[in-house]
XYZ file of C-alpha atoms in Angstrom:
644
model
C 109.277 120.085 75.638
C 106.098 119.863 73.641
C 103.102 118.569 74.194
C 102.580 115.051 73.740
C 99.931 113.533 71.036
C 98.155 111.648 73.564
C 97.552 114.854 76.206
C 95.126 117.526 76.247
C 96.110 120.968 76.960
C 94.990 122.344 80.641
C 94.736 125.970 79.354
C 95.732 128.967 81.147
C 92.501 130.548 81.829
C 91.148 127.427 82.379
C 93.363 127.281 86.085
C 93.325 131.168 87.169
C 89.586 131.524 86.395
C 89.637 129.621 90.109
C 92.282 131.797 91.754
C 89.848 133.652 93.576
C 88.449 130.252 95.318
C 91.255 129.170 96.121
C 92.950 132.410 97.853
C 89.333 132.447 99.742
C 89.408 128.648 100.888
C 93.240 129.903 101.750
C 92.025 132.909 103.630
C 89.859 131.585 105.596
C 87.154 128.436 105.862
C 85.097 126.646 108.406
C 85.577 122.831 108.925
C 84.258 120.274 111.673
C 86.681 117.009 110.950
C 84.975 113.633 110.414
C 88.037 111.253 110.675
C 91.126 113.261 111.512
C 91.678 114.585 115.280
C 92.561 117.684 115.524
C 95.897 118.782 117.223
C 96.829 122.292 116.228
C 95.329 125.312 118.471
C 93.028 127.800 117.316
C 94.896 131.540 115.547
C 94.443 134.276 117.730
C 94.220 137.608 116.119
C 95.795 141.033 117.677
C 93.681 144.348 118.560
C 93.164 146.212 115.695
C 95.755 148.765 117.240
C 98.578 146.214 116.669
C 97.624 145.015 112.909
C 95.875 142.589 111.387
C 98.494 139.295 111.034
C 97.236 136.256 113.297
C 99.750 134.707 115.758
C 99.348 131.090 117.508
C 99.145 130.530 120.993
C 100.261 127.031 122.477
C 98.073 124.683 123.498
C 97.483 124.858 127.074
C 99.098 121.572 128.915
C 95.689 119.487 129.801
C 93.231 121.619 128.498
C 90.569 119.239 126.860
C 89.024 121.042 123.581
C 85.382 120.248 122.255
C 86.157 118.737 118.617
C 84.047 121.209 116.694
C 84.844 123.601 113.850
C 86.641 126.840 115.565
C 85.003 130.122 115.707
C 88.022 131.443 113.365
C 88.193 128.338 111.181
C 90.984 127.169 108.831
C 93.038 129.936 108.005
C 96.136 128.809 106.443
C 97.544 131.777 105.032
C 97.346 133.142 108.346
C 99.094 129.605 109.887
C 101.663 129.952 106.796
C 102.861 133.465 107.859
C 102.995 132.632 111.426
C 105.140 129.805 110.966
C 108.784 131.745 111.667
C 107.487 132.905 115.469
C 107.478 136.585 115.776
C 109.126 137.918 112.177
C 106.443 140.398 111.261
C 107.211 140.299 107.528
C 106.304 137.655 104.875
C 109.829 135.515 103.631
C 110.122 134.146 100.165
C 109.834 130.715 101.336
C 106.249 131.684 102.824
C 105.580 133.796 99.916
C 105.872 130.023 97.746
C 104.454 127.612 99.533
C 101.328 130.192 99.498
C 101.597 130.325 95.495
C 102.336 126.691 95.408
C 98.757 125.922 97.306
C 96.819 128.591 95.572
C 98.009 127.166 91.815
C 97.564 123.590 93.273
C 94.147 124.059 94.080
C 93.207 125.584 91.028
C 94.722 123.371 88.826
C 92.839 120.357 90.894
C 89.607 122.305 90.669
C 90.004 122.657 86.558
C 91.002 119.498 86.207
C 87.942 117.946 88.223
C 85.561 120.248 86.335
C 86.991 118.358 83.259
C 86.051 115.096 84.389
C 82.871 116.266 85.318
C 82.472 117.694 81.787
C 83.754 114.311 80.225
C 81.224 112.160 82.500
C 77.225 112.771 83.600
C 78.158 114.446 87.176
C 77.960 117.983 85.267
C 74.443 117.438 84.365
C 73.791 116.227 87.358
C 74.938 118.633 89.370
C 73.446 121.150 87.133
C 70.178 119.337 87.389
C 70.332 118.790 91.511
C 70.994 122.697 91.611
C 67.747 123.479 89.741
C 65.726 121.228 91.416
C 66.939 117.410 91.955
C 68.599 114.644 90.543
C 66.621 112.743 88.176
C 64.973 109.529 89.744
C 67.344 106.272 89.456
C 70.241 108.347 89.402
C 71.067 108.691 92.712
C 73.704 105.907 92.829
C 75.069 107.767 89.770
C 75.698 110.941 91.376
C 77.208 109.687 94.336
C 79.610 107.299 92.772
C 80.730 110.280 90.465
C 80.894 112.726 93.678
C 83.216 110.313 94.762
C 85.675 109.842 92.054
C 85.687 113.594 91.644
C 87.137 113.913 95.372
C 89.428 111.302 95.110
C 90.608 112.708 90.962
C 90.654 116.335 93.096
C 92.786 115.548 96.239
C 95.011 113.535 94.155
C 95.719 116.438 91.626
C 95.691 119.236 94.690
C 98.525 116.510 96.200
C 100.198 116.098 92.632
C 100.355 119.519 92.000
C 101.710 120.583 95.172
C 104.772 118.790 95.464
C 105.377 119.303 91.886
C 105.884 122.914 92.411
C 107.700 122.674 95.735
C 110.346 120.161 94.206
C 112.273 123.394 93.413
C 112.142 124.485 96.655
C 112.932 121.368 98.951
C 116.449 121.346 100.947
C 117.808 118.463 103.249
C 115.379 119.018 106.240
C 112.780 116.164 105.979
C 109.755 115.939 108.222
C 107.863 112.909 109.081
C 103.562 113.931 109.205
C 102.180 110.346 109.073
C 99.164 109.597 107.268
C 97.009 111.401 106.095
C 93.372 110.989 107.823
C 90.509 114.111 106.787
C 90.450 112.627 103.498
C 86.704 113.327 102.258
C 84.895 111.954 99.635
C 81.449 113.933 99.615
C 82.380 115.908 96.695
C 85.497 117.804 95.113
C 85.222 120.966 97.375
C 84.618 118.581 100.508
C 88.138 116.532 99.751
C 90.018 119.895 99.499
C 88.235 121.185 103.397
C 89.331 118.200 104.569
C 92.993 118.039 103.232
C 93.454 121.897 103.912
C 91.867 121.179 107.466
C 94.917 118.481 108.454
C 97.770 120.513 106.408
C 96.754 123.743 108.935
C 97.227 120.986 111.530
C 100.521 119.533 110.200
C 102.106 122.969 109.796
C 100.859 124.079 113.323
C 102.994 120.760 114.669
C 106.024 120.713 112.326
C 106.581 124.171 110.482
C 109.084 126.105 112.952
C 110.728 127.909 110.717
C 110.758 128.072 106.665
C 112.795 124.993 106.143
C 110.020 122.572 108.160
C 107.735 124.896 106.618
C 108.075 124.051 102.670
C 109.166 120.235 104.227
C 105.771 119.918 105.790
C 103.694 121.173 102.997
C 105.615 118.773 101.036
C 105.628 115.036 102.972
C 101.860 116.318 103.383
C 101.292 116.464 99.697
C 102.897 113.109 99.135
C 101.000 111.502 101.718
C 97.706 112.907 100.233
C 98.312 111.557 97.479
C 99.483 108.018 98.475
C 95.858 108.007 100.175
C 94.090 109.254 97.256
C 95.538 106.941 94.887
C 95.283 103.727 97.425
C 91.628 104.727 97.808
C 91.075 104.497 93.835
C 92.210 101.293 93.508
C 88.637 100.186 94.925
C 86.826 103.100 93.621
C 84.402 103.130 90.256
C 83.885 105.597 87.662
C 87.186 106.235 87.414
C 87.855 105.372 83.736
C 87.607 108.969 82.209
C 89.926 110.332 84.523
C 92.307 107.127 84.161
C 92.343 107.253 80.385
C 92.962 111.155 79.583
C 95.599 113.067 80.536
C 96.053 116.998 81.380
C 99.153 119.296 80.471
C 100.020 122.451 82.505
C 102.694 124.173 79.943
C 103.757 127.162 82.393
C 104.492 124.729 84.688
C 105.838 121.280 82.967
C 103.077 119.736 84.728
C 101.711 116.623 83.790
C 98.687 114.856 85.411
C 98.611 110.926 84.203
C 96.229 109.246 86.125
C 97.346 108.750 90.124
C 101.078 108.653 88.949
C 103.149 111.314 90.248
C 104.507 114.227 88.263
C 107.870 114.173 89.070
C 110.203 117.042 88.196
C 112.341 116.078 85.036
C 115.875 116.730 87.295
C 118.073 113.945 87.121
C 119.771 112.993 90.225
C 124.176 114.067 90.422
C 125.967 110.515 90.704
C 129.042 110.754 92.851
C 129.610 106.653 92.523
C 132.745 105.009 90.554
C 132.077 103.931 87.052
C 133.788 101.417 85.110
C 133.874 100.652 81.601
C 132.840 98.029 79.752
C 136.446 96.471 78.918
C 136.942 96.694 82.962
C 134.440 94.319 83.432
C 135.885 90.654 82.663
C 133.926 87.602 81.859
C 130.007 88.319 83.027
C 129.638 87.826 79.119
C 126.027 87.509 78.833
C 125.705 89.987 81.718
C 127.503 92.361 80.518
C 126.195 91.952 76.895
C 122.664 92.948 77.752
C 123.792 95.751 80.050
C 125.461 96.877 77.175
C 122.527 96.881 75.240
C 119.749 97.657 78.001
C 121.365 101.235 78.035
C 121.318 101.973 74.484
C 117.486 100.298 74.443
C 116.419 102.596 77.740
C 117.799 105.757 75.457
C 115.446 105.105 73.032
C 112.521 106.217 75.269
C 110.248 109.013 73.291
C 109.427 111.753 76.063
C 106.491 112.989 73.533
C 105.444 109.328 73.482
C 106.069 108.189 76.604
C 107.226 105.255 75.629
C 110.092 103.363 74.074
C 109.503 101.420 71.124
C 111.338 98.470 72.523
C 108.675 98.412 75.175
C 105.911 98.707 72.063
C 107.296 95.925 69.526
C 108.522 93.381 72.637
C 112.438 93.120 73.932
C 112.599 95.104 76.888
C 113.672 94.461 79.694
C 111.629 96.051 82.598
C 112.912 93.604 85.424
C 116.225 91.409 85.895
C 117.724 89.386 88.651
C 121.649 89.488 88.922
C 122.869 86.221 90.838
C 126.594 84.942 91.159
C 128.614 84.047 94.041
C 130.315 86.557 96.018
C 133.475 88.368 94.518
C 131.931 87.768 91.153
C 131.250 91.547 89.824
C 127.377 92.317 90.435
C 128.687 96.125 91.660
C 130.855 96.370 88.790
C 128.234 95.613 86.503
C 126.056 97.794 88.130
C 128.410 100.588 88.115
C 129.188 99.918 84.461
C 125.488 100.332 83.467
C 125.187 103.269 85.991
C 127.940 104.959 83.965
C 126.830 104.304 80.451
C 123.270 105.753 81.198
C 125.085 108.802 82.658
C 127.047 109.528 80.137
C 124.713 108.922 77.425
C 121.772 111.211 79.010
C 124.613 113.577 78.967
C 125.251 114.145 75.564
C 121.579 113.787 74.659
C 120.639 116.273 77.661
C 118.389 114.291 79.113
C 117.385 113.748 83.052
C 118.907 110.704 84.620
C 118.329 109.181 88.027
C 120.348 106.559 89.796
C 119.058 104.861 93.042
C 119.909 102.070 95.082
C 117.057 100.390 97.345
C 119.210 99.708 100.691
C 118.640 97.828 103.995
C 118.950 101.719 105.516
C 115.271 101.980 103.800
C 113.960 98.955 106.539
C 112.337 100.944 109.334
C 110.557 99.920 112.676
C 108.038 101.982 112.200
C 104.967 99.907 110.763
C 104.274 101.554 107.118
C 107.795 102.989 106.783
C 109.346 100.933 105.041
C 106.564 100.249 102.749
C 106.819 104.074 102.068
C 110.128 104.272 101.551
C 110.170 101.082 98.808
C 107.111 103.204 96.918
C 109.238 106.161 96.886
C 111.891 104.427 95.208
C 109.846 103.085 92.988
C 108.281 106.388 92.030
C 111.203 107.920 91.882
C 112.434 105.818 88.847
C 109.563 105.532 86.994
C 108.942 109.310 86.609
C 108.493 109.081 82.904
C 109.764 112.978 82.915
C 113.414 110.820 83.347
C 115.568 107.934 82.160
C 115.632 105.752 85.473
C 117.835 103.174 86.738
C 117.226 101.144 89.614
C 119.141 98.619 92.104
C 117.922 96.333 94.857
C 121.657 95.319 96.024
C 121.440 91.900 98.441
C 117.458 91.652 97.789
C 117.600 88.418 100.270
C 118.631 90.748 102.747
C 115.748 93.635 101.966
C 112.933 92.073 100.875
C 111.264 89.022 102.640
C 110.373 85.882 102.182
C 106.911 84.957 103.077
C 106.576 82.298 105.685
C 109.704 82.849 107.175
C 109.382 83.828 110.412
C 113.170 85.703 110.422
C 111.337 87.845 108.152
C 110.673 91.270 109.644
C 107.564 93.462 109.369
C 109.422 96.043 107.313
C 111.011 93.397 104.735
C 107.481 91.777 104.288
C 106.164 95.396 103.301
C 109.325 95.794 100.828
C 108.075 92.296 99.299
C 104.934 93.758 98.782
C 105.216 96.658 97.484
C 108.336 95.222 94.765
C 105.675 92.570 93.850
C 102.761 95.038 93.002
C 105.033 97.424 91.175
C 106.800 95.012 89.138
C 103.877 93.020 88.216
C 100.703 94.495 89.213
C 97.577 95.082 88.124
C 98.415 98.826 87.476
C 102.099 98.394 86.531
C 103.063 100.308 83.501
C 105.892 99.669 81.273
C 106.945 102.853 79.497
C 110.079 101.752 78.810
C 112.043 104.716 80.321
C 113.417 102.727 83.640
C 114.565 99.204 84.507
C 114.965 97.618 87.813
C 117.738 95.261 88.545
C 118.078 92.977 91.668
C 121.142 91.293 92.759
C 121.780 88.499 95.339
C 124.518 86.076 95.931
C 121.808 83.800 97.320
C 118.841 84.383 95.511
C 117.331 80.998 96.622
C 116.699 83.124 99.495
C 114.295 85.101 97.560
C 110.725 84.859 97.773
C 109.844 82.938 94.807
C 106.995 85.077 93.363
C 108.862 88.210 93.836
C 111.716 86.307 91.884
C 109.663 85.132 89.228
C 109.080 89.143 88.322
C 112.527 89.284 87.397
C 111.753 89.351 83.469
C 115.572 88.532 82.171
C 118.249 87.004 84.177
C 121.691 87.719 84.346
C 124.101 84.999 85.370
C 127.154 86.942 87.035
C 129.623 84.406 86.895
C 132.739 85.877 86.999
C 136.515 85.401 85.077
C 135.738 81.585 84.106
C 138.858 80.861 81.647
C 142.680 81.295 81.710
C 142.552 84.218 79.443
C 140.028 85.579 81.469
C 141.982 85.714 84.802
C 144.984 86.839 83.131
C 143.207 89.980 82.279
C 141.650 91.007 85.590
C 145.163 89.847 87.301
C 146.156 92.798 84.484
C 143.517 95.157 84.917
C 143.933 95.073 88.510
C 147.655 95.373 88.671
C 147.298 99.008 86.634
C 150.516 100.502 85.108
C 152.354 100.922 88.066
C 154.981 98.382 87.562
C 158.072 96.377 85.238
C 156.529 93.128 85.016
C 155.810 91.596 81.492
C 152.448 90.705 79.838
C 153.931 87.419 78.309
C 152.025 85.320 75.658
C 148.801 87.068 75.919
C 146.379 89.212 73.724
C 144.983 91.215 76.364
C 141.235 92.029 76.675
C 140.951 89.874 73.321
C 139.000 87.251 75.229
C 136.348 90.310 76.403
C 135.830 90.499 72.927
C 131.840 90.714 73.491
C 130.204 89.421 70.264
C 132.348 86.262 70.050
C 132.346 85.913 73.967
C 128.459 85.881 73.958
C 127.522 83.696 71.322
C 130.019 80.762 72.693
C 127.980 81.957 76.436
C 124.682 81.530 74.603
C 125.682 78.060 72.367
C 126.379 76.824 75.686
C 122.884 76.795 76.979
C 121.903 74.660 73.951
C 121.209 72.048 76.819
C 120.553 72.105 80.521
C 123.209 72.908 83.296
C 121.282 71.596 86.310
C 121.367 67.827 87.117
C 117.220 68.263 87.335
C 116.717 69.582 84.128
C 118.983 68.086 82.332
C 116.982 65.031 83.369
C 113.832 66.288 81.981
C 115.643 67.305 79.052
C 117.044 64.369 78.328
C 113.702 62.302 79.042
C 111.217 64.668 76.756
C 113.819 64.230 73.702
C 114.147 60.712 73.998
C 110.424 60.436 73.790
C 109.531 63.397 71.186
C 112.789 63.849 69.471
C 113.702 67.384 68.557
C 112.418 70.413 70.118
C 111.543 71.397 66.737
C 108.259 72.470 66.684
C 106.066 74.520 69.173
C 104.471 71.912 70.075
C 107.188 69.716 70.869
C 108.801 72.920 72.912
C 105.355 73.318 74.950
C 106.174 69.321 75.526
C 109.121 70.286 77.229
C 107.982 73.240 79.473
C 105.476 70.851 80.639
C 107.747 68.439 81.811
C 109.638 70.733 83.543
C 106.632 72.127 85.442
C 105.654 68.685 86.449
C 109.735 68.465 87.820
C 108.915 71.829 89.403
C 105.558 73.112 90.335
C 106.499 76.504 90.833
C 107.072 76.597 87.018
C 104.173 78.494 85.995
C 102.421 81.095 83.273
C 104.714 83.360 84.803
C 107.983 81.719 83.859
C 106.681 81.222 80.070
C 105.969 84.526 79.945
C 109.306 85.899 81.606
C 110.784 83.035 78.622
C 109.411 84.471 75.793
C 109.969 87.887 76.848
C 113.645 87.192 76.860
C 113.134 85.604 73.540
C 112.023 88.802 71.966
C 114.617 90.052 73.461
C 117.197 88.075 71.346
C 114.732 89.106 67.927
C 116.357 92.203 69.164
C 119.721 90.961 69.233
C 121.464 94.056 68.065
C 123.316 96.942 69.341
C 122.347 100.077 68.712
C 125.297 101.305 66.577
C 127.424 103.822 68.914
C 127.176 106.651 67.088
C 123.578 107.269 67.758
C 124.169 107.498 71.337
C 127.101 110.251 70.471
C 125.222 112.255 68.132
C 121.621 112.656 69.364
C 120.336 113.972 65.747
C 120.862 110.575 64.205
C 118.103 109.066 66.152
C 117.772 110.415 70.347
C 116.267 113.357 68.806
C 113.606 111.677 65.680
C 110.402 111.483 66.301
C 108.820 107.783 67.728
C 107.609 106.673 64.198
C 111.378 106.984 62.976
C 112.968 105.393 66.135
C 110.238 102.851 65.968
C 111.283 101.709 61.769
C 114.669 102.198 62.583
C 114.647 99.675 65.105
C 112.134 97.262 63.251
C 115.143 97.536 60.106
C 117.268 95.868 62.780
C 115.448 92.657 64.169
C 116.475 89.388 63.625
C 114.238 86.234 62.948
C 113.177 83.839 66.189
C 114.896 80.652 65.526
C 114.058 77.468 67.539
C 117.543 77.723 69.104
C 116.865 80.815 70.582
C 113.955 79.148 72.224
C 115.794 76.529 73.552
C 118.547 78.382 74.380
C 116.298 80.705 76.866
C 114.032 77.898 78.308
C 117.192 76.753 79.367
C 118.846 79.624 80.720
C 115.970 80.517 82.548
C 114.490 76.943 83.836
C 118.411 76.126 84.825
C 118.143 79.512 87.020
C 114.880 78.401 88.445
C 116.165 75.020 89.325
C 119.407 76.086 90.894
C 117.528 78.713 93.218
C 115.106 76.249 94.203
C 118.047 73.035 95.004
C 119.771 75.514 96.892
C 116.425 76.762 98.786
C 115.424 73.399 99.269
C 118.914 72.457 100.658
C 118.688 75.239 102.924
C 115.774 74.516 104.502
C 116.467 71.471 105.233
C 119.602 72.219 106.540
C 118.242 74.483 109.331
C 115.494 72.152 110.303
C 118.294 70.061 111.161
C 119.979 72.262 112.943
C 116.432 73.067 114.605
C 115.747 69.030 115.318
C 119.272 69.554 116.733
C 118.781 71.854 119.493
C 115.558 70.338 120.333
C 117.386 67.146 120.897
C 119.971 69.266 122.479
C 117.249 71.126 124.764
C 115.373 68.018 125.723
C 118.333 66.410 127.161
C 119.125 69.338 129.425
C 115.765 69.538 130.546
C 115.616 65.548 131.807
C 118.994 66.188 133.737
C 117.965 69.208 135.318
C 114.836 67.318 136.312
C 116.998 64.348 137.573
């Protein structure tokens, strides 16, 4: 793939002009740790009779160590090659992981003497070396030493499980947080992260599976530290704004986002087709349509012109009753994606966030939510992602039935789908699906950009075709009067679906409705429209900025009421395969103008949703304070007779 417009080249000679630091910080290093506490026992080296390869001795039971640096210091290729006990020879697995951490750490050290370059802190350092920093910039210097450790561990962490993706097996190894992380300078942060990595491999790496596991849930958590640390750091901008490519490698560094490798993940999960889904019109429609807009993601871009001119859909909440089709839908999209990234030959990746991902460990499940998240925003890949039963995963703040590990879910959904550093490239989309998504906490809700009413068969013709569809062909009986699937017909379907939204479903909002166009007449105007959203907020308080914007979102999204014509996804030359200007006019050729009734229409769909979730909430919590009045009642009266 070639390089994209917007990233500079990290050139060749520009990374192995450091090799010779970084095989000497690898060979060998002295380092007292500040934060971390140090568990792994100091390398003890044979006679010189017996060779020159370092073996570990176990720490003796009860023996209280001094925390100081050891005589021997850090020597990791030493710890690397004594990882498989007594083998005296060097296996290929070894062999990586010690190329992977020698070409991590140089590309982290040329990439940090870039941002030095772009910023002051190469003057200054240049001026401190021959004979102080310049008065009043003290403050200066530090800040910048700062964001130079943090831009370097990130990168060393980046880098590192980039190239040991290729490597990595089923064995997974748990090494907890990461603690020696140093912000002195660049060469300080990479002490202290090659300090605790000799200590993680000295606890974990038994053999060369654990080995290249370790070195890898040690890179992620390094970076998960580095980048939470940035969020409150300054004089990051230069680093945040460029971006570095390593072409031997694929390597990409984009801010504190991870590089992921561009492998798309082998789906073993039923798919269905779209004529097998029945009813789930509007559903179904901009499934349909969500996977032909997520195709049209530019990898030299990095972004999908749907996502540049408005109409795509990062976020949508999939609510219906149970029985209704949300995993048929989900496995129709699933298999469109697939099939599509096929023929174009493009990575694809599947996942489902599941309640297996709630641990009681405190952090854990937090960490397993951001790794779901990362791993479907790689924008090396065309992502999909599922939150099945959200109400079950996720919690809802202020209910104490919530656990620790669905509050941290909540969290860390809420800051990726709407945060402050939330990106939308426009090569993944997140769907959630509840059958009671009143039990949803609202503001995570409310990041649900589009919503998709799963409904169900909802006419005669409708039921007669699943009753057919599910039958298959094994059998005599008759169709009778009946067109079959002609009622899935999906143009015809949706526009009744959509018509029907022309006014309110909900009781509530058809009230408001009702009320604002007796008074104003018709929502003709923008005005008259920001009349009605008004009134609807003062029905609803929790009717906010948020919900307009979520609104008009989905209103572009109707100005892009097309389909992208089939045979584009079959033959990837017609448009997969242009570059983003083309895909970008072709698209624009397409739109359709915003009337008023689309407006209405989607205030509508989307303020009916709101007020249905929050009936039913409301309804529910009052029916278990009953029940809770109830067994105090209940209690009291045992506790006076047993007193009698």
């Amino acid at each position: 793939m070639s390089q994209s417009s917007d990233q500079m080249e990290l050139r060749e000679e520009d990374i192995t002009k450091h090799y010779a630091r970084a095989v000497a910080m690898l060979e060998g290093f002295d380092h007292t740790p500040r934060i971390g506490k140090g568990a792994a026992e100091a390398p003890v080296e044979k006679s010189s009779g017996l060779g020159t390869r370092r073996r570990f001795r176990s720490t003796t039971p009860g023996l209280v160590t001094k925390r100081t640096a050891r005589p021997e210091g850090v020597q990791l290729i030493a710890r690397v090659e004594a990882s498989d006990g007594d083998d005296p020879l060097v296996s290929s697995s070894q062999a990586g992981v010690l190329q992977a951490l020698r070409r991590a750490i140089a590309i982290s050290l040329a990439v940090a003497e870039n941002y030095a370059e772009q910023t002051e802190l190469a003057d200054l350092k240049r001026a401190n070396l021959e004979g102080g920093v310049p008065r009043g910039k003290e403050d200066a210097f530090s800040e910048l030493l700062s964001a130079e450790a943090l831009v370097t561990a990130h990168v060393f962490g980046n880098a590192a499980a980039f190239l040991l993706a290729s490597m990595g097996g089923e064995v997974t190894v748990e090494v907890g947080e990461v603690d020696e992380l140093l912000t002195e300078s660049g060469q300080m942060a990479l002490y202290g992260a090659l300090w605790e990595l000799d200590q993680d491999i000295a606890a974990h790496a038994s053999d060369d599976s654990k080995l290249v596991a370790t070195v890898a849930a040690f890179a992620e958590q390094l970076m998960e530290k580095a980048a939470l640390r940035a969020q409150s750091a300054v004089r990051l901008e230069p680093f945040l704004a460029a971006s570095w490519r390593v072409e031997a490698d694929d390597f990409s560094v984009q801010g504190f986002t991870p590089a992921l490798r561009s492998k798309g993940s082998k789906l073993t999960m039923t798919f269905k087709k779209p004529n097998e889904v029945v009813g789930n019109h509007i559903a179904k429609y901009q499934a349909l349509r969500l996977s032909k807009m997520l195709m049209a993601y530019d990898f030299e871009k990095r972004l999908n012109p749907f996502a540049d001119l408005g109409g795509f859909i990062f976020t949508f909440m999939g609510d219906g009753k149970p029985g209704t089709g949300k995993t048929t839908l989900i496995q129709m999209m699933a298999g469109l994606l697939n099939d599509y990234c096929q023929v174009a030959g493009y990575p694809f990746r599947y996942q489902n966030l599941s309640t297996d991902n709630i641990d009681s460990y405190q952090g854990k499940s937090g960490q397993n939510a951001k790794a779901f998240i990362n791993n479907i925003i790689d924008p090396n890949a065309i992502g999909f992602g599922t939150i099945d039963d959200i109400d079950q995963l996720a919690g809802k703040r202020g209910d104490r039935q919530s656990s620790a590990g669905q509050l941290e879910i909540t969290a860390v959904l809420m800051e990726s789908f709407a945060g402050a550093n939330t990106v939308v490239r426009g090569n993944c989309t997140f769907g959630m699906f509840s059958n009671y998504p009143e039990n949803v906490d609202d503001a995570l809700r409310q990041r649900a950009g589009a919503r998709f009413l799963v409904d169900g068969p909802k006419t005669r013709d409708d039921y007669i075709d699943i009753l057919a569809l599910l039958m298959g062909k094994n059998h005599d009986i008759p169709l009778g009067e009946h067109e079959l699937y002609a009622a899935q017909e999906i143009k015809t379907a949706v526009a009744k679906s959509f018509e029907a939204h022309s006014k309110p479903h909900e009781a509530g909002l058809l009230e408001v409705f009702d009320r604002v166009h007796s008074e104003i007449g018709e929502l003709d105007t923008i005005a008259k429209m920001g009349t009605y959203l008004k009134g609807i907020q003062e029905a609803d308080e929790r009717f906010t900025g948020r919900a307009i914007k979520n609104i008009t979102d989905a209103v572009k999204v109707r100005a892009m009421d097309f389909e992208l014509p089939d045979e584009w996804m079959e033959n990837p030359e017609l448009f997969l395969f242009k570059g983003y200007d083309d895909k970008k006019a072709m698209i624009s050729e397409l739109r359709v103008p915003i009337t008023t009734e689309m407006v209405i229409q989607e205030i509508n769909r989307y303020a009916d949703s709101e007020f249905r979730y929050a009936d039913k909430s409301d309804e529910v919590a009052i029916e278990n304070m009953v029940r809770e009045f109830g067994r105090q009642e209940e209690a009291k009266k045992r506790y006076l007779e047993g007193q009698g």
